Amino acid sequence: MTATGPILSVERLAMRFGGLVAVDELSFTAERGRITALIGPNGAGKTTVFNCITGFYKPSAGMMRLVHPDGAVFLLERLLDFRIAQIARVTRTFQNIRLFPGMTVLENLVVAQHNTLMDASVFTFAGLLGLKSYTAAERTAVDKARYWLDRTGLIARTDDAAGSLAYGEQRRLEIARAMCTEPVLLCLDEPAAGLNARESAELNGLLKFIRNQQATSILLIEHDMSVVMEISDHIVVLDYGVKIADGSPEAIRNDPKVIAAYLGVEDDEVEKVEAEVGL
Amino acid sequence: MNIQASGTNRRISLPLAAALKDAIFSALIAFGLFVFLIGLHTDQGPTGALVVTTRLPQLAMLVGAVFAGSLARALIFGREPIGLGRGLPPWLMRIAQHAGRLAGPALLVFALLVPVLFYHNRYLLDLGILVLTYVMLGWGLNIVVGLAGLLDLGYVAFYAVGAYSYALLAQNFGLSFWICLPLAGILAAFWGVLLGFPVLRLRGDYLAIVTLAFGEIIRLVLLNWQSFTGGPNGIASIPRPSFFGLPFNDEEGGFAATFGLEFSPTHRIVFLFYLILALALVTNWVAKRMRRLPVGRAWEAMREDEIACRSLGINTTNTKLTAFAMGAMFGGFAGAFFATRQGFISPESFAFGESALVLAIVVLGGMGSQIGVAVAALAMLGGFELYREFEHYRMLVFGFAMVTIMIWRPRGLVATREPSLYLATHKPAVSPVKQGLK
């Protein structure tokens, strides 16, 4: 059976830290094979949503339903963070890049295939004895790593320490590493942060390639509107933890609520509101 | 990033005024430290009361030495780490690198030949056994500290578990060394997992303190559980190892008689030497091999960034526990060997100082480096013995050596890290899109 409908549906998600409501009653869906963007001003709760989806936070309330292409359903709020990556196949990147800086680029990508290799190594015994089944699995892992190194243009840096890469390269490596886990949903937390115009354009190309050529849907947080507007199929706008808009890039671009959240409102409107509340 | 590479032609020494300032500052610190330690001395006076005498010349000498040393350092190296490689011609560096690659095999051949070369020197053979025991402990701890990045200050606890496991099993059930050895390893690994559970959420300093406490708990239990462990009296007359069933004695059916040799007590020492060498080599082989396996790479990844590990679906709980268990297991093997070699164990042998010594070996050798640990163990224990005559200055020289190494090579003797795998060939793959990964 092949699944239809959204890959991820978030329903009435809430995350409270003590008295602070970071996310409140948030519902949205991410379509299969599409790029869904989550945008909003600083502090709107975007990364909190990501942390809930990937299990780094346990949400206070709500349901997150992930449906695999084969129809298997995972309720993400019930899984531990590493299980979400392992069995639900949701992989994320981080706003402040988290690589394994002392290990080489290739090792970073092979570590990402840990679970596959661990199975092949049969509790390390097959690996320790150097059995054929394990060496073959390792070769496959290296081939997959090589494929993503080629894709991200990092093949020349294969044996360099990940920490010695330039900033843009580190961003690409983090995406390559996430793709090596063969995710069904890839969550990117500000992948274009700190990139120059050319690098952003390359990133757009890479993300489009992933959407079109791989069985991976993308959910991304981004501030760079040149990225968001060009590649997103669907945009969800958050402000103060609440969804204020949801729709296609064109619709969002012209939504007065979104414009107000980002740019503020006209002066006379502020006066009108102030008069209403009696200031 | 790399200061040494770019700084070959750059002037790095400080101007005289700044260098003087640095040196005066260091001398002041030295004065503050030594004024009471060295400058004042208490002696028993003629009436039996304590009298305070001053030792100003010695104090002045020490402060002067610190001043001169720190001035020289500032003038030659500036504030950067002291690199001996700086200024050497490149061909000499290349030779040094090649020599470094040969160091491992050379040391191994030397170790194999030690019993042949020094057959009649009982003292050196004993020292060799001691050094190899610490090499093995260092390699074991290297898994936990060097690879997995879990600072363990209670490693000696597993050494103790191994030793007592062997002693008690052999005495109470009459089991042979070869049956007890794996059992001791398994028991130590079990305790490793037991320690692992409560400290799963801790890292860095906090982890170090809990492991330190764990080491003390084990020692105190051994000390106070009189009926089981013999308390402070320890366990005596632990069975000696046999050559696969042949005892090392001068009787009929002993090792010497069976092989038609003249009986000599050295046979057992040589056997013990090769036994610990084999055990250490097994530790080395397993540790090296595991580093290239997914579990070993997960250890290293966990050391680098635990959160990133979890985001990639790595079960960090299991990964940590396997690291603790593997490290503890080799500690247990070494402990069992220690018990059979000594024939007597007591809680005194497992004090915190042992943990500190093993950790110092790992840190000085360069965390994660196998050959570095071996060299560090040889230097530290060999050094200890070398300075045995200068009893009073032993710790001083030891401390001085540690400080020098940490200034000269802040990341240990061997700081380079060998990647665990390479691309088979470096050619760019052909048309990745068609290759199809879906």
XYZ file of C-alpha atoms in Angstrom:
717
model
C 0.000 0.000 0.000
C 1.275 3.403 -0.823
C 0.245 6.308 1.314
C -1.409 9.418 0.023
C -2.088 12.650 1.843
C 0.311 14.704 3.923
C 3.576 13.220 5.173
C 3.367 15.096 8.434
C 0.297 16.466 10.124
C 0.736 18.499 13.258
C -2.419 18.950 15.283
C -2.926 21.414 18.107
C 0.711 21.293 19.120
C 1.527 23.229 22.304
C 4.815 23.705 24.091
C 4.969 25.500 27.402
C 8.074 26.254 29.438
C 6.702 27.015 32.874
C 4.462 30.006 32.333
C 5.844 30.798 28.903
C 3.802 29.528 25.992
C 6.293 29.103 23.165
C 3.915 27.357 20.776
C 0.163 27.319 21.143
C -2.502 25.305 19.334
C -0.434 24.977 16.187
C -1.846 22.837 13.397
C -0.357 22.479 9.941
C 0.498 19.823 7.403
C 3.559 19.142 5.285
C 2.775 17.612 1.908
C 4.573 14.584 0.568
C 7.350 15.357 -1.900
C 7.060 19.086 -1.289
C 9.068 21.760 0.456
C 7.189 23.303 3.359
C 8.663 26.408 4.937
C 8.097 27.587 8.474
C 8.742 31.317 8.783
C 8.167 34.033 11.312
C 9.959 36.808 13.155
C 12.656 36.030 15.717
C 11.287 34.282 18.781
C 8.131 33.147 16.998
C 8.674 29.541 18.137
C 9.893 27.993 14.883
C 12.844 26.145 16.352
C 10.663 24.999 19.249
C 8.330 23.387 16.721
C 11.351 21.677 15.159
C 12.569 20.458 18.506
C 9.127 18.975 19.168
C 8.955 17.249 15.792
C 12.437 15.755 16.162
C 11.897 14.742 19.767
C 14.389 17.069 21.418
C 11.448 18.529 23.356
C 8.478 16.606 24.639
C 5.479 18.730 23.607
C 3.042 19.795 26.333
C 0.091 18.838 24.165
C -0.805 17.932 20.624
C -0.253 15.226 18.070
C 2.313 14.853 15.298
C 1.492 12.163 12.786
C 4.069 11.022 10.261
C 3.035 8.689 7.444
C 5.709 6.769 5.574
C 5.403 6.092 1.831
C 4.525 2.454 2.656
C 1.658 3.611 4.870
C 3.306 3.034 8.252
C 2.188 5.652 10.772
C 4.376 7.104 13.513
C 3.175 9.322 16.317
C 6.261 11.420 16.889
C 5.279 12.770 20.294
C 5.559 9.228 21.630
C 9.082 8.508 20.373
C 12.485 9.303 21.840
C 14.672 11.661 19.829
C 17.043 9.061 18.421
C 14.150 6.673 17.670
C 12.518 9.417 15.585
C 15.636 9.512 13.432
C 16.091 5.750 13.499
C 12.626 4.354 12.773
C 10.417 7.303 11.815
C 13.250 8.548 9.580
C 12.974 12.232 10.363
C 16.412 13.839 10.331
C 17.259 17.399 11.173
C 20.037 19.914 10.833
C 20.807 22.628 13.354
C 20.697 26.394 13.326
C 24.231 26.500 14.743
C 25.911 23.771 12.730
C 26.557 20.575 14.641
C 29.138 18.467 12.837
C 31.733 16.132 14.304
C 34.527 18.658 13.819
C 37.473 16.404 14.665
C 36.415 13.650 12.287
C 36.884 13.716 8.554
C 34.141 14.677 6.130
C 33.808 11.061 5.015
C 33.598 9.823 8.599
C 30.823 12.318 9.287
C 28.798 10.799 6.491
C 29.524 7.222 7.537
C 28.579 7.906 11.162
C 25.199 9.005 9.809
C 24.707 5.474 8.482
C 25.404 4.035 11.917
C 22.236 1.984 12.281
C 22.529 0.260 8.906
C 26.189 -0.542 9.538
C 25.504 -1.618 13.111
C 22.994 -4.181 11.839
C 25.524 -5.395 9.284
C 28.206 -5.729 11.931
C 25.963 -8.017 14.059
C 26.741 -6.524 17.473
C 30.236 -5.693 16.217
C 31.242 -9.366 16.022
C 30.985 -9.704 12.255
C 32.901 -6.451 11.958
C 35.550 -7.490 14.457
C 36.172 -10.672 12.489
C 36.035 -8.784 9.199
C 33.279 -10.929 7.664
C 32.350 -10.327 4.026
C 28.812 -9.232 4.837
C 30.158 -6.379 6.927
C 32.860 -5.207 4.535
C 30.283 -5.163 1.748
C 27.952 -3.051 3.890
C 30.791 -0.673 4.647
C 31.580 -0.336 0.964
C 27.944 0.499 0.243
C 28.030 3.116 2.993
C 31.162 4.690 1.532
C 29.563 4.698 -1.919
C 26.532 6.495 -0.595
C 28.785 8.982 1.162
C 30.680 9.527 -2.078
C 27.413 10.132 -3.916
C 26.443 12.929 -1.515
C 29.947 14.336 -1.502
C 29.674 14.673 -5.256
C 26.218 16.201 -4.983
C 27.334 18.802 -2.478
C 30.658 19.500 -4.162
C 32.725 18.370 -1.192
C 34.532 15.464 -2.832
C 37.851 17.328 -2.779
C 37.595 17.769 0.983
C 36.769 14.114 1.749
C 39.674 13.413 4.081
C 39.815 16.814 5.760
C 38.560 17.384 9.279
C 34.972 18.634 9.137
C 35.883 21.482 11.486
C 38.387 22.847 8.967
C 35.791 23.389 6.229
C 34.565 26.845 5.287
C 31.238 27.885 6.738
C 29.217 27.281 3.576
C 30.829 23.879 3.122
C 29.944 22.939 6.677
C 26.304 23.822 5.976
C 26.315 21.609 2.891
C 28.050 18.811 4.763
C 25.384 18.888 7.439
C 22.690 18.464 4.802
C 24.678 15.683 3.117
C 25.068 13.967 6.460
C 21.342 14.190 7.132
C 20.602 12.770 3.655
C 22.875 9.799 4.348
C 20.313 8.587 6.887
C 17.806 8.329 3.978
C 15.140 10.392 5.720
C 11.520 10.560 4.579
C 11.313 14.006 6.121
C 14.284 16.328 6.257
C 14.017 19.199 8.741
C 16.380 22.072 7.980
C 16.835 24.775 10.600
C 17.940 27.935 8.750
C 20.105 26.222 6.126
C 20.879 29.501 4.369
C 21.947 31.437 7.466
C 25.329 33.040 6.851
C 25.532 32.040 3.186
C 26.310 34.553 0.439
C 24.080 35.005 -2.614
C 25.898 32.434 -4.742
C 25.893 29.862 -1.963
C 22.177 30.460 -1.345
C 21.504 29.821 -5.019
C 23.484 26.575 -4.833
C 21.518 25.611 -1.762
C 18.262 26.216 -3.644
C 19.491 23.869 -6.347
C 20.440 21.194 -3.828
C 17.102 21.363 -2.035
C 15.174 21.225 -5.296
C 17.231 18.210 -6.299
C 16.383 16.481 -3.035
C 12.700 17.241 -3.494
C 12.585 16.128 -7.120
C 15.004 13.205 -7.202
C 14.872 11.694 -3.736
C 12.045 10.188 -1.739
C 12.442 12.938 0.808
C 10.082 15.734 1.750
C 11.498 18.888 3.271
C 10.396 21.060 6.146
C 12.509 24.152 6.588
C 12.864 27.183 8.790
C 14.381 30.110 6.978
C 14.760 33.848 7.259
C 16.272 34.347 3.823
C 13.226 35.194 1.713
C 15.105 34.658 -1.561
C 15.353 31.018 -0.540
C 11.900 30.686 0.985
C 9.973 32.315 -1.837
C 11.849 30.536 -4.588
C 11.790 26.942 -3.441
C 8.853 26.582 -1.049
C 5.681 24.940 -2.207
C 3.858 25.870 0.940
C 4.529 28.358 3.717
C 3.381 28.408 7.334
C 3.852 31.688 9.214
C 4.242 31.766 12.983
C 4.204 34.746 15.299
C 4.355 34.536 19.096
C 3.850 30.776 18.895
C 0.601 31.043 16.955
C -0.002 30.352 13.280
C -1.015 33.568 11.557
C -1.018 32.437 7.935
C -0.696 29.319 5.834
C -0.594 29.076 2.064
C 1.321 29.332 -1.205
C 4.257 31.750 -1.480
C 2.149 34.232 -3.483
C -0.639 34.212 -0.936
C 1.775 34.680 1.935
C 3.613 37.499 0.180
C 0.401 39.529 0.045
C -1.079 38.539 3.372
C -1.592 41.727 5.461
C -1.156 39.803 8.721
C 2.252 38.523 7.635
C 3.326 41.959 6.486
C 2.201 43.370 9.829
C 4.105 40.728 11.753
C 7.309 41.371 9.845
C 7.157 45.096 9.167
C 4.734 46.363 11.786
C 1.580 48.328 10.957
C 0.933 51.886 9.801
C 1.124 54.624 12.426
C -2.539 55.605 12.241
C -3.551 52.025 12.905
C -1.434 51.959 16.066
C -3.200 55.112 17.232
C -6.559 53.532 16.535
C -5.693 50.459 18.580
C -4.248 52.555 21.382
C -7.436 54.551 21.520
C -9.410 51.321 21.746
C -7.477 50.018 24.743
C -7.505 53.467 26.333
C -3.875 54.485 26.199
C 43.937 28.379 12.169
C 47.216 26.596 12.159
C 49.649 28.966 13.797
C 52.646 26.719 13.450
C 52.256 26.293 9.722
C 51.882 29.955 8.978
C 54.287 31.151 11.614
C 57.544 29.773 10.313
C 58.802 33.093 9.053
C 56.836 35.335 11.352
C 58.573 36.858 14.320
C 56.888 35.360 17.350
C 59.259 36.327 20.138
C 58.114 39.132 22.409
C 59.966 42.446 22.713
C 62.285 42.632 25.687
C 60.018 44.820 27.816
C 57.013 42.515 27.422
C 59.186 39.454 27.987
C 60.537 40.984 31.203
C 57.016 41.722 32.337
C 55.959 38.120 31.724
C 59.002 36.788 33.512
C 58.523 39.045 36.541
C 54.911 37.969 36.742
C 55.884 34.274 36.656
C 58.571 34.898 39.278
C 55.992 36.583 41.532
C 53.686 33.580 41.246
C 56.611 31.281 41.984
C 57.509 33.394 44.992
C 53.950 33.235 46.288
C 53.939 29.468 45.894
C 57.353 28.742 47.327
C 57.634 31.313 50.102
C 55.950 28.982 52.566
C 56.761 25.673 50.937
C 60.488 26.256 50.550
C 61.273 29.525 52.291
C 60.123 28.416 55.733
C 61.209 25.223 57.336
C 60.377 23.765 60.739
C 62.961 21.861 62.709
C 63.036 20.276 66.057
C 64.930 22.616 68.374
C 67.244 21.536 71.200
C 64.392 21.532 73.715
C 62.169 19.449 71.476
C 59.999 22.386 70.458
C 59.569 23.277 66.807
C 61.663 26.154 65.548
C 61.149 27.914 62.279
C 64.206 28.383 60.123
C 64.339 30.236 56.856
C 65.870 28.934 53.651
C 66.176 32.136 51.726
C 69.016 31.109 49.382
C 67.054 28.093 48.116
C 63.965 30.264 47.711
C 65.929 32.856 45.778
C 67.393 30.151 43.571
C 64.003 28.700 42.661
C 62.425 32.075 41.973
C 65.473 33.020 39.941
C 65.200 29.800 37.936
C 61.540 30.473 37.181
C 62.393 34.028 36.157
C 65.198 32.954 33.840
C 63.198 30.100 32.334
C 60.149 32.197 31.661
C 62.265 35.024 30.209
C 63.952 32.584 27.852
C 60.603 31.132 26.818
C 59.132 34.570 26.129
C 62.175 35.671 24.135
C 62.358 32.544 22.024
C 58.786 31.362 21.611
C 56.652 34.345 22.611
C 53.327 33.336 24.107
C 52.745 30.529 21.635
C 53.116 26.845 22.461
C 56.712 25.712 22.415
C 57.160 23.761 19.215
C 60.391 21.863 18.883
C 59.649 21.254 15.214
C 59.819 24.967 14.485
C 62.957 25.944 12.669
C 63.960 22.408 11.807
C 64.727 21.866 8.100
C 61.938 20.013 6.262
C 64.054 16.971 5.426
C 64.716 16.435 9.114
C 60.979 16.669 9.798
C 60.332 14.051 7.125
C 62.854 11.704 8.680
C 61.239 12.275 12.057
C 57.865 11.416 10.583
C 59.149 8.196 9.062
C 60.786 7.310 12.340
C 57.458 7.923 14.025
C 55.787 5.410 11.748
C 58.435 2.815 12.573
C 58.215 3.434 16.311
C 55.332 0.998 16.808
C 56.908 -2.058 15.154
C 60.288 -1.219 16.691
C 58.791 -1.071 20.177
C 56.981 -4.358 19.574
C 60.146 -6.133 18.450
C 61.996 -4.693 21.434
C 59.245 -5.895 23.793
C 59.414 -9.386 22.288
C 63.176 -9.478 22.770
C 63.289 -8.140 26.322
C 63.184 -11.579 28.037
C 65.938 -12.813 25.725
C 68.134 -9.768 26.200
C 67.645 -9.387 29.922
C 67.088 -13.012 30.896
C 69.376 -12.734 33.890
C 68.169 -9.370 35.031
C 65.186 -10.126 37.214
C 64.716 -6.472 38.103
C 64.324 -5.372 34.491
C 61.934 -8.215 33.727
C 59.744 -7.212 36.645
C 59.851 -3.625 35.536
C 58.901 -4.709 32.019
C 55.892 -6.590 33.364
C 54.860 -3.538 35.368
C 55.193 -1.232 32.363
C 53.191 -3.596 30.165
C 50.444 -3.806 32.784
C 50.125 -0.040 32.666
C 50.298 -0.029 28.882
C 47.349 -2.390 28.888
C 45.456 -0.296 31.439
C 46.223 2.799 29.399
C 44.915 1.215 26.229
C 41.795 0.100 28.070
C 41.154 3.537 29.529
C 41.910 5.082 26.164
C 38.669 3.562 24.864
C 36.654 5.391 27.512
C 38.576 8.658 27.721
C 40.296 8.980 24.360
C 37.636 7.626 22.030
C 34.328 8.106 23.817
C 35.453 11.274 25.599
C 34.093 10.172 28.985
C 36.477 11.361 31.681
C 36.814 8.409 34.045
C 38.711 8.992 37.297
C 37.718 5.681 38.838
C 39.256 3.292 36.362
C 41.153 1.489 39.092
C 37.812 0.161 40.374
C 37.601 -2.201 37.397
C 41.212 -3.205 37.899
C 40.232 -4.081 41.482
C 37.114 -5.970 40.393
C 39.226 -8.044 38.004
C 41.879 -8.760 40.613
C 39.420 -9.730 43.336
C 37.332 -11.768 40.888
C 40.328 -13.871 40.015
C 41.561 -14.152 43.601
C 38.184 -15.161 45.022
C 37.199 -17.486 42.189
C 40.555 -19.221 42.225
C 40.669 -19.600 46.003
C 37.070 -20.544 46.670
C 36.312 -22.656 43.626
C 39.770 -23.693 42.547
C 39.212 -22.418 39.011
C 42.269 -22.068 36.807
C 43.646 -18.767 35.556
C 42.437 -19.359 32.009
C 38.836 -19.843 33.131
C 38.992 -16.955 35.575
C 40.464 -14.507 33.085
C 37.339 -14.157 30.912
C 35.146 -14.299 34.017
C 37.099 -11.444 35.584
C 36.701 -9.464 32.349
C 32.971 -10.134 32.218
C 32.478 -9.194 35.865
C 34.431 -5.973 35.410
C 32.406 -5.169 32.287
C 29.233 -5.790 34.292
C 30.401 -3.268 36.891
C 31.281 -0.928 34.082
C 27.689 -1.041 32.849
C 26.476 -0.648 36.417
C 28.537 2.509 36.756
C 27.415 3.601 33.318
C 23.714 3.695 34.112
C 23.651 6.419 36.765
C 26.116 8.617 34.904
C 24.433 8.498 31.494
C 23.244 12.074 31.732
C 26.492 13.448 33.127
C 29.468 14.715 31.216
C 32.748 16.487 31.750
C 33.585 17.485 35.309
C 30.420 16.015 36.777
C 31.096 12.648 35.233
C 34.674 12.771 36.513
C 33.519 13.363 40.080
C 30.996 10.514 40.035
C 33.521 8.066 38.590
C 36.020 9.198 41.214
C 33.450 8.429 43.895
C 32.727 5.067 42.299
C 36.408 4.136 42.510
C 36.441 5.038 46.184
C 33.221 3.095 46.856
C 34.738 -0.080 45.421
C 37.914 0.394 47.445
C 35.996 1.052 50.671
C 33.758 -1.966 50.145
C 36.829 -4.136 49.611
C 38.361 -2.655 52.735
C 35.341 -3.124 54.988
C 33.688 -6.311 53.796
C 35.990 -8.393 55.977
C 34.206 -11.719 55.676
C 34.251 -11.690 51.891
C 37.380 -9.871 50.826
C 39.581 -10.199 53.862
C 39.450 -6.459 54.494
C 42.761 -4.661 54.906
C 44.595 -7.974 55.178
C 43.764 -8.653 51.580
C 43.926 -12.076 49.986
C 47.171 -13.980 50.143
C 48.533 -17.052 48.377
C 46.551 -16.549 45.222
C 47.297 -19.436 42.834
C 50.155 -18.697 40.454
C 49.566 -19.128 36.742
C 50.498 -22.413 35.133
C 51.794 -23.014 31.622
C 48.482 -24.346 30.310
C 48.271 -26.776 33.210
C 51.993 -27.250 33.848
C 53.006 -25.547 37.098
C 56.263 -23.620 37.315
C 57.985 -25.707 39.998
C 60.887 -28.089 40.309
C 58.744 -31.186 40.770
C 58.016 -34.044 38.411
C 55.381 -32.891 35.887
C 56.343 -29.232 36.262
C 57.136 -26.965 33.344
C 60.902 -27.421 33.565
C 60.781 -31.206 33.941
C 58.302 -31.666 31.078
C 60.424 -29.694 28.646
C 63.646 -31.197 29.949
C 64.968 -27.876 31.206
C 66.815 -27.137 34.358
C 64.417 -25.553 36.823
C 64.713 -21.821 37.159
C 62.310 -19.337 38.792
C 62.893 -17.049 35.819
C 60.720 -19.314 33.656
C 57.634 -18.065 35.393
C 58.698 -14.442 35.095
C 59.312 -14.819 31.383
C 55.967 -16.544 30.997
C 54.256 -13.708 32.879
C 56.041 -11.206 30.669
C 54.786 -12.806 27.482
C 51.345 -13.273 29.004
C 50.890 -9.570 29.752
C 52.430 -8.690 26.400
C 49.855 -10.898 24.681
C 47.019 -9.441 26.758
C 48.144 -5.909 25.992
C 48.403 -6.697 22.292
C 44.900 -8.172 22.305
C 43.656 -4.961 23.955
C 45.416 -2.931 21.308
C 44.075 -5.043 18.464
C 40.490 -4.943 19.692
C 40.610 -1.198 20.416
C 42.121 -0.418 17.031
C 39.696 -2.660 15.244
C 36.678 -1.274 17.055
C 37.688 2.241 16.141
C 37.094 1.329 12.512
C 33.725 -0.241 13.229
C 30.410 1.602 13.545
C 30.481 1.360 17.323
C 33.938 2.928 17.502
C 32.994 5.702 15.112
C 29.891 6.305 17.221
C 32.159 6.632 20.280
C 34.212 9.260 18.562
C 31.142 11.025 17.208
C 29.701 11.074 20.712
C 32.884 12.679 21.971
C 32.513 15.340 19.287
C 28.805 16.105 19.619
C 26.289 14.040 21.485
C 23.203 15.935 20.300
C 24.193 15.533 16.659
C 24.557 11.797 17.327
C 21.016 11.573 18.589
C 19.714 13.560 15.637
C 21.217 10.871 13.392
C 19.464 8.055 15.214
C 22.418 6.839 17.266
C 21.410 5.385 20.602
C 23.862 7.260 22.790
C 22.809 5.315 25.887
C 23.964 2.017 24.418
C 27.018 3.632 22.902
C 28.128 5.018 26.263
C 27.479 1.762 28.045
C 29.480 -0.236 25.505
C 32.380 2.177 25.935
C 32.275 1.803 29.707
C 31.927 -1.967 29.419
C 34.796 -2.364 26.947
C 37.140 -0.174 28.969
C 36.173 -1.952 32.190
C 36.637 -5.384 30.628
C 40.255 -4.722 29.735
C 40.782 -3.224 33.181
C 39.395 -6.489 34.587
C 41.770 -8.600 32.484
C 44.677 -6.539 33.696
C 43.424 -6.899 37.276
C 43.283 -10.692 37.005
C 46.818 -10.682 35.671
C 47.932 -8.416 38.505
C 46.461 -10.800 41.084
C 48.141 -13.865 39.636
C 51.475 -12.097 39.311
C 51.529 -10.671 42.816
C 49.996 -13.662 44.560
C 48.693 -11.180 47.096
C 46.223 -8.325 46.775
C 44.825 -5.820 49.200
C 42.706 -2.688 48.799
C 45.869 -0.631 49.116
C 46.872 -1.543 45.582
C 43.742 0.096 44.218
C 43.925 3.614 45.596
C 43.067 6.738 43.616
C 46.722 7.254 42.757
C 46.551 4.328 40.334
C 43.605 5.850 38.469
C 45.437 9.144 38.293
C 48.577 7.458 36.982
C 46.702 5.604 34.235
C 44.819 8.745 33.274
C 48.076 10.699 33.199
C 49.521 8.063 30.871
C 46.557 8.416 28.520
C 46.589 12.215 28.547
C 50.359 12.509 28.155
C 50.397 9.900 25.416
C 47.777 11.779 23.444
C 44.148 10.855 23.798
C 43.102 8.257 21.259
C 46.653 7.420 20.215
C 47.785 3.852 20.891
C 51.522 4.276 20.378
C 51.538 7.496 22.392
C 50.029 5.694 25.380
C 52.660 2.956 25.175
C 55.487 5.476 25.058
C 53.972 7.478 27.907
C 53.631 4.370 30.087
C 57.237 3.444 29.387
C 58.450 6.965 30.129
C 56.411 7.445 33.285
C 57.097 4.085 34.958
C 60.614 3.866 33.616
C 61.146 7.400 34.803
C 59.804 6.538 38.224
C 62.318 3.748 38.538
C 65.136 5.847 37.161
C 64.669 8.424 39.858
C 64.238 5.948 42.652
C 67.658 6.956 44.000
C 66.716 10.593 44.226
C 63.784 9.781 46.462
C 63.192 13.377 47.478
C 63.281 14.873 44.025
C 61.251 12.173 42.330
C 57.916 13.937 42.471
C 59.576 17.235 41.583
C 61.103 15.799 38.421
C 57.864 13.995 37.637
C 55.844 17.199 37.962
C 58.394 19.117 35.956
C 58.238 16.571 33.152
C 54.444 16.739 33.109
C 54.428 20.530 32.920
C 57.047 20.517 30.167
C 55.122 18.042 28.055
C 51.868 19.930 28.525
C 53.520 23.179 27.416
C 55.401 21.604 24.573
C 52.616 19.312 23.348
C 49.318 20.382 24.889
C 47.476 17.528 23.209
C 49.844 14.758 24.249
C 52.895 13.134 22.712
C 51.046 11.879 19.655
C 48.313 14.352 18.827
C 47.549 13.436 15.245
C 44.415 11.470 14.531
C 44.337 8.808 11.869
C 40.984 8.796 10.008
C 39.127 5.534 10.462
C 38.425 5.143 6.751
C 39.196 6.634 3.355
C 37.483 6.656 0.007
C 38.711 3.625 -1.911
C 39.869 5.864 -4.743
C 39.837 9.602 -4.928
C 38.484 9.813 -8.454
C 35.211 11.706 -8.733
C 32.310 9.338 -9.199
C 30.675 9.199 -12.622
C 27.383 10.985 -13.182
C 25.917 10.700 -9.716
C 22.369 11.370 -10.861
C 22.166 8.353 -13.135
C 23.761 6.200 -10.510
C 20.387 6.489 -8.816
C 20.021 6.128 -5.124
C 16.317 5.851 -4.732
